[in-house]
Coordinates of C-alpha atoms in Angstrom, one line a residue:
Chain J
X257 CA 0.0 0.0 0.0
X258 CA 1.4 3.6 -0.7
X259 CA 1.8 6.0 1.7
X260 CA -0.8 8.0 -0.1
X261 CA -3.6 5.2 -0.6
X262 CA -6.3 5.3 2.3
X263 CA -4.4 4.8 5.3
X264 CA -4.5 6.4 8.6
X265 CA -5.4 9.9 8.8
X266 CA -1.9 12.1 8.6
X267 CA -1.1 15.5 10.7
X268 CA 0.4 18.4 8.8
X269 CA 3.5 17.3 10.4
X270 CA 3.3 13.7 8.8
X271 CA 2.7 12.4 11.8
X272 CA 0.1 9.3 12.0
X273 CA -2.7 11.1 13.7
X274 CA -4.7 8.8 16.3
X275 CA -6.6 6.9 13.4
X276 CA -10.4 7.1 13.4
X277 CA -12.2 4.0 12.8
X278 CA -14.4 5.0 9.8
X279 CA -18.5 4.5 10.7
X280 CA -19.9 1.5 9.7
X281 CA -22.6 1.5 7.3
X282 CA -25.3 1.4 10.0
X283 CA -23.6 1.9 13.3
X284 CA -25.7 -0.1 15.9
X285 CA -26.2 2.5 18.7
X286 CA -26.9 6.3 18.8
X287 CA -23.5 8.1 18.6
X288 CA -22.5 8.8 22.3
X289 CA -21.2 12.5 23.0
X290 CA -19.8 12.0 26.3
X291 CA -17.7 14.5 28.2
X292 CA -14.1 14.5 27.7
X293 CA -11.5 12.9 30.0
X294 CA -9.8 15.6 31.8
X295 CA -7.6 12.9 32.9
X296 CA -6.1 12.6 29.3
X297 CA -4.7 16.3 29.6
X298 CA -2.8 15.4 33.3
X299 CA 0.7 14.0 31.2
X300 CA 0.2 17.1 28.4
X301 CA 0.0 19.9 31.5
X302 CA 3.2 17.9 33.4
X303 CA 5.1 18.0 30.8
X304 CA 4.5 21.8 29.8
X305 CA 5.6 22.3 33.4
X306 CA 8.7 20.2 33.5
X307 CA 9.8 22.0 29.9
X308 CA 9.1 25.5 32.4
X309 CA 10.9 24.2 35.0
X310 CA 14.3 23.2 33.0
X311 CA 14.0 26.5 31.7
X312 CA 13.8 28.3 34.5
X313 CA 16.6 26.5 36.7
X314 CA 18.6 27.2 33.5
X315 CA 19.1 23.1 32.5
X316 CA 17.2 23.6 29.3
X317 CA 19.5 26.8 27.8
X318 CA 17.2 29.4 26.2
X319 CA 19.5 28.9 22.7
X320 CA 18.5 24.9 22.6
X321 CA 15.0 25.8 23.4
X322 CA 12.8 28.5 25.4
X323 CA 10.6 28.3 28.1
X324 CA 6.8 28.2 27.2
X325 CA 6.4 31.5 29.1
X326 CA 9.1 33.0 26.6
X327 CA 7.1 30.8 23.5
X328 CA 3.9 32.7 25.0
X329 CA 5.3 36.1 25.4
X330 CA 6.9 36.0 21.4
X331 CA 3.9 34.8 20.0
X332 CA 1.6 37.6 21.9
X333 CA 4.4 40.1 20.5
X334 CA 4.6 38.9 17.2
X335 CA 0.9 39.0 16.7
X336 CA 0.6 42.5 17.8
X337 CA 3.3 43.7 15.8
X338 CA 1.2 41.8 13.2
X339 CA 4.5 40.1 11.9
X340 CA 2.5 36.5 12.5
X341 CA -0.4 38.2 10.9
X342 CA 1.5 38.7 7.7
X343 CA 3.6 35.1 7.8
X344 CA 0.1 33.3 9.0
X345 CA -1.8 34.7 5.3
X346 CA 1.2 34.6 3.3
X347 CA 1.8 30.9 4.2
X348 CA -2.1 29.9 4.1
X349 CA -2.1 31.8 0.7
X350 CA 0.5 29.4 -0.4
X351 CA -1.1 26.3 0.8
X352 CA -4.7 27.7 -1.2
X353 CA -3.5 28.3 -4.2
X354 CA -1.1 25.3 -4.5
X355 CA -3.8 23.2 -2.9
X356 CA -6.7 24.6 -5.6
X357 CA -3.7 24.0 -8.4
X358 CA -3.5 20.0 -7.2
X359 CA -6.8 19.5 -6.8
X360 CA -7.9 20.6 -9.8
X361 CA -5.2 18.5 -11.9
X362 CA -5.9 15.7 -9.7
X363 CA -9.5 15.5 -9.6
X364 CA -9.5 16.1 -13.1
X365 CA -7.3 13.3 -14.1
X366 CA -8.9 11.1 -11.5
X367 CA -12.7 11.6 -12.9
X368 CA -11.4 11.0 -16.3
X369 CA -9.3 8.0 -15.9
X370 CA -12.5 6.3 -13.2
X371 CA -15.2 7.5 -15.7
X372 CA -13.6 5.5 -18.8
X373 CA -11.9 2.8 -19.6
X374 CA -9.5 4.4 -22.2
X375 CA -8.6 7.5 -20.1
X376 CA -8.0 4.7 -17.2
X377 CA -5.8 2.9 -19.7
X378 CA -3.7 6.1 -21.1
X379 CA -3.5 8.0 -17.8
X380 CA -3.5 5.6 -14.4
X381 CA 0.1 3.9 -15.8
X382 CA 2.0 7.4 -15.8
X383 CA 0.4 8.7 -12.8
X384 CA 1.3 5.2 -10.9
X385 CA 4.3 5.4 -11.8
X386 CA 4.7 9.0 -10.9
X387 CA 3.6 8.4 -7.6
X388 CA 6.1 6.2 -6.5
X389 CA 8.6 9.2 -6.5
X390 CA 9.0 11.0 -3.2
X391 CA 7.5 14.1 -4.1
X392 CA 9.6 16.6 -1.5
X393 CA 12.6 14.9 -3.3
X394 CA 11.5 16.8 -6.5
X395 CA 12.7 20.1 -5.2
X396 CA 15.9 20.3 -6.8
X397 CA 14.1 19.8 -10.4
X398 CA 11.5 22.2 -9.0
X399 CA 14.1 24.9 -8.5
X400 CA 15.8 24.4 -12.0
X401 CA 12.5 24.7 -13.5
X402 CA 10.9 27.3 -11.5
X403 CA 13.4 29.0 -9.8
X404 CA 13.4 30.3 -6.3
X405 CA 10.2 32.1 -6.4
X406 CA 6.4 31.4 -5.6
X407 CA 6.2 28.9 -8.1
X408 CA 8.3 26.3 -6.5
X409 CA 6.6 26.3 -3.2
X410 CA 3.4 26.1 -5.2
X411 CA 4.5 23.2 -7.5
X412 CA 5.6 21.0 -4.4
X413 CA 1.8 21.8 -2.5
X414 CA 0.1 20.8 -6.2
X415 CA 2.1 18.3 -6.3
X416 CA 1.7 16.6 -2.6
X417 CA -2.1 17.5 -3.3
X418 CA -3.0 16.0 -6.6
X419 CA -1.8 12.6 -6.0
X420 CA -3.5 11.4 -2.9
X421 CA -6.7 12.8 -4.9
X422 CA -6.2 11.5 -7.9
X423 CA -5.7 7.7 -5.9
X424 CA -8.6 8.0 -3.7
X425 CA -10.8 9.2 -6.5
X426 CA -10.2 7.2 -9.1
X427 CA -10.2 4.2 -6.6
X428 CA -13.4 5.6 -4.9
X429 CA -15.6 5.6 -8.9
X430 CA -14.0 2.1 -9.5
X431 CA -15.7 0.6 -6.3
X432 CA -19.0 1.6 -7.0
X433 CA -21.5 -1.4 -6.6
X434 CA -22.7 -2.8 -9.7
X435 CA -25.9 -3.9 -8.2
X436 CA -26.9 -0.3 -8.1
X437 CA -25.5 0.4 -11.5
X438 CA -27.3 -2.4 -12.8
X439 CA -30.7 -1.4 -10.6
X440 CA -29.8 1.9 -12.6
X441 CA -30.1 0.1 -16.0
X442 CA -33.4 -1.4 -15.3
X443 CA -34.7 1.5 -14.2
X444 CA -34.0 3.7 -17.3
X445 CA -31.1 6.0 -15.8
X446 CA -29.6 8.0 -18.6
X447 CA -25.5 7.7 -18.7
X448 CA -25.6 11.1 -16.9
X449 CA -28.0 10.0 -14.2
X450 CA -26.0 6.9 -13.4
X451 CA -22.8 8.7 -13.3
X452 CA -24.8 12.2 -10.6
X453 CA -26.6 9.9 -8.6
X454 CA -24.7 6.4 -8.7
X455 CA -21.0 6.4 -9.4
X456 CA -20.3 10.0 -8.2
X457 CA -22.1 9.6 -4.9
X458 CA -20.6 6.3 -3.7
X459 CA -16.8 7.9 -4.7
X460 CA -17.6 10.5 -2.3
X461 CA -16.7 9.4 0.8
X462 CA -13.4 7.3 -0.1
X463 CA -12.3 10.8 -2.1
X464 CA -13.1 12.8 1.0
X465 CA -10.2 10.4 2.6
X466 CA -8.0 11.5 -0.3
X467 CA -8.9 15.2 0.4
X468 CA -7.9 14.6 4.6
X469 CA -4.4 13.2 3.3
X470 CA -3.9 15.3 0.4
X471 CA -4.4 18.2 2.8
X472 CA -1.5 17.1 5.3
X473 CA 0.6 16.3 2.5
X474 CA -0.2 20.3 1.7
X475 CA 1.3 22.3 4.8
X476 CA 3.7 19.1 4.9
X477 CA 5.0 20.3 1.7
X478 CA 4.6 24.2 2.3
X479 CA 7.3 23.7 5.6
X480 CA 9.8 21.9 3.3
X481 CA 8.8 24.5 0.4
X482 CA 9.4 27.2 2.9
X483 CA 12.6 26.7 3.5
X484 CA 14.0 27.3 0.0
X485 CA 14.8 31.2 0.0
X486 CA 11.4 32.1 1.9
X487 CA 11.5 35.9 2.0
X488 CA 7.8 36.0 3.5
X489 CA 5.9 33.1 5.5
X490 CA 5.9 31.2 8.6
X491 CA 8.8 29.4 7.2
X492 CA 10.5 32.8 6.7
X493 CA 9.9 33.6 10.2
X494 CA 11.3 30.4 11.3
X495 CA 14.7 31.2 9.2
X496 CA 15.4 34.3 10.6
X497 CA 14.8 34.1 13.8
X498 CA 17.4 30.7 13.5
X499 CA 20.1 33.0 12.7
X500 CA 19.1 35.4 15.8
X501 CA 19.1 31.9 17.6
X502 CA 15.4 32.9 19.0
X503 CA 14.0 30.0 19.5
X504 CA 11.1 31.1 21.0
X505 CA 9.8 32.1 17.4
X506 CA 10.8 28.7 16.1
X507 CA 8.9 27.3 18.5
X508 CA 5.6 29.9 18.1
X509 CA 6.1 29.4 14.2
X510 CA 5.8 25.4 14.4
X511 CA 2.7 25.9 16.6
X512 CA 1.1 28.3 14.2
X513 CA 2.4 24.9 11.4
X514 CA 0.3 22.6 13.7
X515 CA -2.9 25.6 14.0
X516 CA -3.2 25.3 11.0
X517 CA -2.8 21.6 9.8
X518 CA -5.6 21.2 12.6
X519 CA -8.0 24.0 11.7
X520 CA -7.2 22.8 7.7
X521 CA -8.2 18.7 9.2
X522 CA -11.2 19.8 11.3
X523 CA -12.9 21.3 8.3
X524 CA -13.0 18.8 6.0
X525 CA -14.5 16.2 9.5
X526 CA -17.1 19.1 9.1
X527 CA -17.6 18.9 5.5
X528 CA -17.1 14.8 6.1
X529 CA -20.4 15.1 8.4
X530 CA -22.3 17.2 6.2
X531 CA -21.5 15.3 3.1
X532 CA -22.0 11.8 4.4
X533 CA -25.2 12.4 6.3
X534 CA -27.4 9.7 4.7
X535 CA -25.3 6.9 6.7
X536 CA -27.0 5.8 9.0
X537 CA -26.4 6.6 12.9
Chain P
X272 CA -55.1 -8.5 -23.7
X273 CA -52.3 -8.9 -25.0
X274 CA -49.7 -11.0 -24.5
X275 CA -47.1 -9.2 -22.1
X276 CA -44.2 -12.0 -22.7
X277 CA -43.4 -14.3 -25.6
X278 CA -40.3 -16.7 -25.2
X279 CA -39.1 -18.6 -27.9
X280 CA -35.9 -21.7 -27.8
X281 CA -34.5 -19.6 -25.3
X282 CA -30.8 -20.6 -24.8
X283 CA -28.2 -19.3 -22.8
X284 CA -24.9 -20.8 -22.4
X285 CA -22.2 -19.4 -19.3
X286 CA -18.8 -21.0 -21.1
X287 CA -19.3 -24.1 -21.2
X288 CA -22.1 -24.5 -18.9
X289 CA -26.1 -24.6 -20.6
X290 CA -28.4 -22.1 -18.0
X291 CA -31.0 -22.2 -20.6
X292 CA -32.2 -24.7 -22.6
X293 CA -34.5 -23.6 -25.4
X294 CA -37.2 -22.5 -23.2
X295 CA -40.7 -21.4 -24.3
X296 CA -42.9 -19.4 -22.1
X297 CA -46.0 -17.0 -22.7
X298 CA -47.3 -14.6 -20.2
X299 CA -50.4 -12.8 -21.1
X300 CA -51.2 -9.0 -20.0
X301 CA -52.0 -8.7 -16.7
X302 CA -51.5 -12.4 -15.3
X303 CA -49.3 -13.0 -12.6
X304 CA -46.9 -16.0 -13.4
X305 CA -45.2 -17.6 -10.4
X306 CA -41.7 -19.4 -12.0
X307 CA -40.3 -22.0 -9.2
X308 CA -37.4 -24.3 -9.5
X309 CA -34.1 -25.5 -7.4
X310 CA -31.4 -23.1 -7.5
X311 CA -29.2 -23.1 -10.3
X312 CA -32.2 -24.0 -12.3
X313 CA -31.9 -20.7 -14.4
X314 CA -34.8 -18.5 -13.1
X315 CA -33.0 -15.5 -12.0
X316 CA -30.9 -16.0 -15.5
X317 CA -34.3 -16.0 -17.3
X318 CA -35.4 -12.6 -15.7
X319 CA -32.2 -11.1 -15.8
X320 CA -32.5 -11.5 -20.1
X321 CA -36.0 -10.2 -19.9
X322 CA -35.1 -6.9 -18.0
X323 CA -32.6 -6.5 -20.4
X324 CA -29.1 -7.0 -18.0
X325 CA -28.0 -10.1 -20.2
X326 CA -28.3 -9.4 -23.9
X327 CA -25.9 -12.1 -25.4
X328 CA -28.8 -15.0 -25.6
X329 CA -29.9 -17.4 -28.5
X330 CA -33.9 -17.5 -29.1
X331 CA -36.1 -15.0 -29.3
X332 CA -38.1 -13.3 -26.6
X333 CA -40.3 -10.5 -26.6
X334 CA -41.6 -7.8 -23.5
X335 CA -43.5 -4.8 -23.3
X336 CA -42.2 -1.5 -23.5
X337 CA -41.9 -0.5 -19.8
X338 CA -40.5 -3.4 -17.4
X339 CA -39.3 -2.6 -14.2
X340 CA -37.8 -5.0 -11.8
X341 CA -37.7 -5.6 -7.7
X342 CA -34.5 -7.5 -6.6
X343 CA -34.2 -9.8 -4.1
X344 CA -31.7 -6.9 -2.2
X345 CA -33.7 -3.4 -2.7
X346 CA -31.0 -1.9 -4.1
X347 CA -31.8 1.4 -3.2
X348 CA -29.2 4.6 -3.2
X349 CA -28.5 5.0 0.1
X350 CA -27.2 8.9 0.2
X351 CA -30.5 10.1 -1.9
X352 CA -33.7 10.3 0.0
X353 CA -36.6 7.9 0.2
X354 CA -38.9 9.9 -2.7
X355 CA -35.6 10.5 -5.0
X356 CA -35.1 7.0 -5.0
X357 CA -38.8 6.6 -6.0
X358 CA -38.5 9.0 -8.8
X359 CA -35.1 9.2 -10.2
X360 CA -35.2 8.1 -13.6
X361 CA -39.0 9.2 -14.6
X362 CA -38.8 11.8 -17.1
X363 CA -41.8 14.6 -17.6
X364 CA -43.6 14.1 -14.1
X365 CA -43.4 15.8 -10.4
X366 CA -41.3 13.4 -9.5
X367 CA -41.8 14.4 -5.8
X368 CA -45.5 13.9 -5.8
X369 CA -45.8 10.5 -8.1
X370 CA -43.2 9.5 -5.4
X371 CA -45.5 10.2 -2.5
X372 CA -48.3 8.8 -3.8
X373 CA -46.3 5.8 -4.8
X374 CA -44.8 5.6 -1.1
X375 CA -48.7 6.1 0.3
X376 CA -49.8 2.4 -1.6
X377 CA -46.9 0.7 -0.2
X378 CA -48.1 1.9 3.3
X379 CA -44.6 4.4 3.8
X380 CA -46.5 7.8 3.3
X381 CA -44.6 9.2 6.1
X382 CA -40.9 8.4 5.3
X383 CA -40.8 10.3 2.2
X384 CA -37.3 12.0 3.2
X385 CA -36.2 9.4 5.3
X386 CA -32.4 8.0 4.1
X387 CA -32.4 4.5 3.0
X388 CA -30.4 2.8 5.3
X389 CA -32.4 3.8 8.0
X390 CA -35.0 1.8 7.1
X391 CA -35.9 -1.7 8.4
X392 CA -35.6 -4.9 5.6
X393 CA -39.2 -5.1 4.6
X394 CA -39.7 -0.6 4.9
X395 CA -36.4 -0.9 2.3
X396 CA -38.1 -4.1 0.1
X397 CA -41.2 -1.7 0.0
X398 CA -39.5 1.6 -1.5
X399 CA -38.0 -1.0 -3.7
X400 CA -41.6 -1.8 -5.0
X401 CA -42.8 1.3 -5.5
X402 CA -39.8 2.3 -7.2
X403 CA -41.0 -0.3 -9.3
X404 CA -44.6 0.5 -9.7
X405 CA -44.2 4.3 -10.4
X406 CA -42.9 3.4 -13.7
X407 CA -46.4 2.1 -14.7
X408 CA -44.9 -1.1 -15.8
X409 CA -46.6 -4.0 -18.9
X410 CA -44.2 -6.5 -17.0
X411 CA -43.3 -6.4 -13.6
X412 CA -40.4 -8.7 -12.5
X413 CA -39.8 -9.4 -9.1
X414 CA -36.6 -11.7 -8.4
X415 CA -37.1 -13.3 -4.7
X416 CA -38.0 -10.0 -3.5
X417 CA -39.1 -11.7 -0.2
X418 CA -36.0 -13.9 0.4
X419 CA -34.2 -11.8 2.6
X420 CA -36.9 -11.1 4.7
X421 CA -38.3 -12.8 7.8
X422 CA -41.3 -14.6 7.9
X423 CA -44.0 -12.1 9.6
X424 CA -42.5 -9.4 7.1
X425 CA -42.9 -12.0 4.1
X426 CA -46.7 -12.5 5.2
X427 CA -47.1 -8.6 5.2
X428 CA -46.0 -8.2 1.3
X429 CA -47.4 -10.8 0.0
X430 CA -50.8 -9.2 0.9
X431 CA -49.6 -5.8 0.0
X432 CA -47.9 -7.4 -3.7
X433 CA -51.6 -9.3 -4.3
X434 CA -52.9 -5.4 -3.4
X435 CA -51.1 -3.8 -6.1
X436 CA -51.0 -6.1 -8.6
X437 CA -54.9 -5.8 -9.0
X438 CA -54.7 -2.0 -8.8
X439 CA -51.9 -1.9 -11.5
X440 CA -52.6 -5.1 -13.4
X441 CA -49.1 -5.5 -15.1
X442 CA -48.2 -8.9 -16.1
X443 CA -46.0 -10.1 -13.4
X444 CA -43.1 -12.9 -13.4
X445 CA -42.4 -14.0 -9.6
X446 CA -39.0 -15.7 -8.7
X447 CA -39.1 -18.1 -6.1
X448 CA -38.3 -21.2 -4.4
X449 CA -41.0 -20.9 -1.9
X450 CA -44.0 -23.3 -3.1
X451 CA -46.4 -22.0 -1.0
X452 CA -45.5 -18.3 -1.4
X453 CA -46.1 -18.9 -5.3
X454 CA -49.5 -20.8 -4.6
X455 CA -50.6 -18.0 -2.6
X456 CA -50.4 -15.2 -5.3
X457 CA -50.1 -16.8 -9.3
X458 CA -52.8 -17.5 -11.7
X459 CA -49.9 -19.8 -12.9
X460 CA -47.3 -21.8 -11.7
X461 CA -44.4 -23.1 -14.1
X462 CA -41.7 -25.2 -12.5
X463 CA -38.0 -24.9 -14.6
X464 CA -35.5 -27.4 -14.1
X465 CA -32.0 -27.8 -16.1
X466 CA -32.6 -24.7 -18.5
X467 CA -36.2 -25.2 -19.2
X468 CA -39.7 -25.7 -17.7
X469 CA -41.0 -28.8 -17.0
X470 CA -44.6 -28.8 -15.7
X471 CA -47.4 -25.7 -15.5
X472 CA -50.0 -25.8 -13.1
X473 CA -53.0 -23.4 -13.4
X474 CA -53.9 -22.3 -9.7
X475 CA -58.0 -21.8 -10.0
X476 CA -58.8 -20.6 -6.6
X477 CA -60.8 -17.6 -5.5
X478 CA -58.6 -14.8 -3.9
X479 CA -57.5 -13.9 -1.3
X480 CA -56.0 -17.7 -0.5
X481 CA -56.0 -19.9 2.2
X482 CA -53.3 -22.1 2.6
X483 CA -55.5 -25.5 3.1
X484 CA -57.3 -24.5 0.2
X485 CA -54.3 -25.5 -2.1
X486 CA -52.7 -28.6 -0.2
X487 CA -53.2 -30.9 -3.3
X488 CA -52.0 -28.8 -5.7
X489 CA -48.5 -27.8 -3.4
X490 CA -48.0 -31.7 -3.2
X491 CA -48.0 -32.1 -7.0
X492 CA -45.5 -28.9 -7.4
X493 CA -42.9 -30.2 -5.1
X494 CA -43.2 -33.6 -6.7
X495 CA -42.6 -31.7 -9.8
X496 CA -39.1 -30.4 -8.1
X497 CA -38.0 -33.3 -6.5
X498 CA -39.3 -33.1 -3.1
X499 CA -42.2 -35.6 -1.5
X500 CA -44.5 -33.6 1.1
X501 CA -44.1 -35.2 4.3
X502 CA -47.4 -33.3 5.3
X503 CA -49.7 -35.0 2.4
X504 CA -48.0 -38.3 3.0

């Protein structure tokens, strides 16, 4: 299985997020919504305090890594100064556009190649084969061909977004049931009816998996982007304030990373909900 | 009326395996034909070619111009609603309100925008018919709808099928392996074994049926596939 194909759901920081079982066609009990277990945030809040206290006593050196109070204080600066303001849009800007780039190509390509046989035949082998390449490791072609501009950046998001779509898709039109394509038939459903209300619908919820990964893949590749001559952008931030060994603003910048990777994955659990209302609860 | 199905030397072969035999069969408008037989026999093969799934055959047959089918799973869409699975499909009509009137026959008036998969077996088998019915079918085709279903819920259609075929009068050709169930409800019973049908029996009795009322007749059918009835011996 490929690292893109539906695995577990993946962080912005390509972490394995704790996977979500996916419902079951007709889940047998009311969903419960039950309070959450403070007791789960008792480790998180120790070790917050720990990290303060090294800090503090001066184990933890402020050049290695600053104390949370000092992380707090930056970020609280930094947003009032409006410098995280600026990073926070540039940076999202990045992931939009690259991300709207990718998903167009790849939803494209993947509606063509599940929708018929001969695009399936002319376009899956390339983009299989394609896939197999690590995508980050296409940076230094990236910067021959783009240069050291936007358009790198925005190649490496587009790129990181189109193929998880393009799997998920494709694979999500290919499973649809022919018992209900067949009921179709009998029932005197033009080509364009079976395709809106049969083969589309039942893709939707394995391509809303490829839109979860291909959107961690996204600000995955916009860190990595960022770091080839960023002069604007959370990744910018980062950079600089390296060389002024602040580390408080590395540490604020990978939060704001990790903001918005959540924010990004939270949506689309939203849309998820909305979209796949008819299962059953 | 006229005849609704004409079957001519009917064969159909899966590689090297003969699932029809040159069968002949006639349906006239309106009757409702009960077709019985061990699995394997080729029934659901023989409906399949009539609603048109299975177009490489040998032999002629000929249907009416609308045919709509029930399967033995209801096949519904489950992410459109209740009435859109009704209506999909039907061209020039408020689909919404043929749906609802449709829905109101087979006693589901109120789940209009209910979602499929919230629906019990028989609720589901039910949508499944009137999906069926709204297309105003010549030849209705029902393939074991009733097989998955357990046995109060089976008792429960078969009133409600009886129901709307007289309303509707399409010619109907009923799938099963249940003797009794085909007793209950056909003017006709035709028993198909190895590709082709091997005895008919006219069921003469006044509906609605009781189940005494045919004991004779149910020991001759399953003696026509193979099985003595312990409860005539």
């Amino acid at each position: 299985m490929s690292r893109w194909e539906k695995s577990v759901p993946i962080s912005t920081v390509g972490v394995v997020a704790r996977p979500e079982p996916v419902a079951p066609a007709r889940a047998p009990a009311a969903r419960q919504r039950k309070w959450p277990d403070l007791r789960r945030w008792l480790s998180p809040i120790g070790l917050v305090l720990l990290w303060q206290v090294a800090s503090s006593t001066g184990v933890l050196p402020p050049d290695k890594l600053a104390s949370p109070v000092t992380v707090f204080r930056s970020a609280y600066e930094l947003v009032v100064d409006g410098q995280l303001v600026d990073a926070f849009l540039v940076s999202s800007s990045r992931v939009a556009v690259g991300f709207a780039i990718g998903a167009v190509v790849g939803g494209a390509l993947g509606l063509v190649s599940g929708l018929s046989r001969w695009g399936e035949r002319l376009l899956d082998p390339p983009v299989q084969m394609l896939r197999t390449l690590p995508h980050l490791g296409l940076i230094p072609l990236f910067i021959l061909w783009f240069g050291i501009g936007e358009e790198p950046k925005l190649a490496l998001v587009a790129a990181g977004v189109a193929f998880p779509l393009y799997l998920n898709l494709h694979a999500g039109i290919r499973q649809t049931d022919p018992a209900l394509l067949e009921a179709a038939r009998v029932l005197g459903y033009t080509r364009f009816e079976r395709v809106a209300h049969v083969v589309l619908p039942s893709a939707v919820p394995q391509t809303l998996v490829g839109l979860r990964i291909a959107l961690g893949t996204a600000w995955l590749s916009l860190i990595v982007g960022e770091q080839i001559n960023a002069d604007a952008g959370i990744g910018y931030l980062i950079n600089n304030a390296r060389e002024f060994l602040r580390t408080d603003i590395v540490v604020v910048g990978l939060l704001v990373y990790a903001l918005l990777g959540l924010t990004t994955d939270a949506l689309v659990r939203a849309l998820e909900r909305r979209v796949l209302r008819w299962r059953a609860r | 009326m006229a005849g609704a199905v004409r079957i001519r030397g009917l064969v159909k072969d899966f590689g090297s395996r003969r699932v029809l035999s040159g069968l002949d069969l006639d349906v006239s408008g309106g009757e409702f034909v009960a077709l019985l037989g061990r699995s394997g026999c080729g029934k659901s093969t023989l409906l399949r070619i009539l609603a048109g799934l299975d177009p490489d055959v040998e032999g002629t047959f000929e249907v009416p111009e609308r045919v709509s089918v029930a399967f033995q799973q209801p096949r519904l869409l489950p992410w459109r609603r209740v009435w859109r699975n009704v209506s999909l499909g039907l061209r020039g009509v408020d689909g919404r309100a043929v749906a609802e009137r449709a829905l109101a026959e087979v006693r589901l008036a109120g789940h209009a925008d209910a979602w499929p998969l919230t629906l019990s077996g028989g609720e589901a088998q039910r949508v499944s018919l009137a999906r069926a019915l709204v297309r105003e079918p010549e030849l209705l085709l029902l393939d074991e709808p009733f097989g998955a279903l357990d046995a109060l819920t089976r008792l429960a259609m078969h009133h409600l099928v009886e129901q709307l075929w007289r309303e509707h009068r399409p010619a109907v050709l009923f799938v099963t392996h249940d003797v009794d169930e085909a007793l209950l409800l056909a003017d006709r019973v035709v028993v198909m074994d190895e590709g082709r049908i091997v005895a008919e029996h006219r069921v003469d009795l006044p509906r609605p049926r009781r189940r005494a009322a045919f004991a004779d007749l149910r020991s001759r059918v399953l003696s026509n596939l193979g099985v003595d009835d312990v409860e005539a011996a």
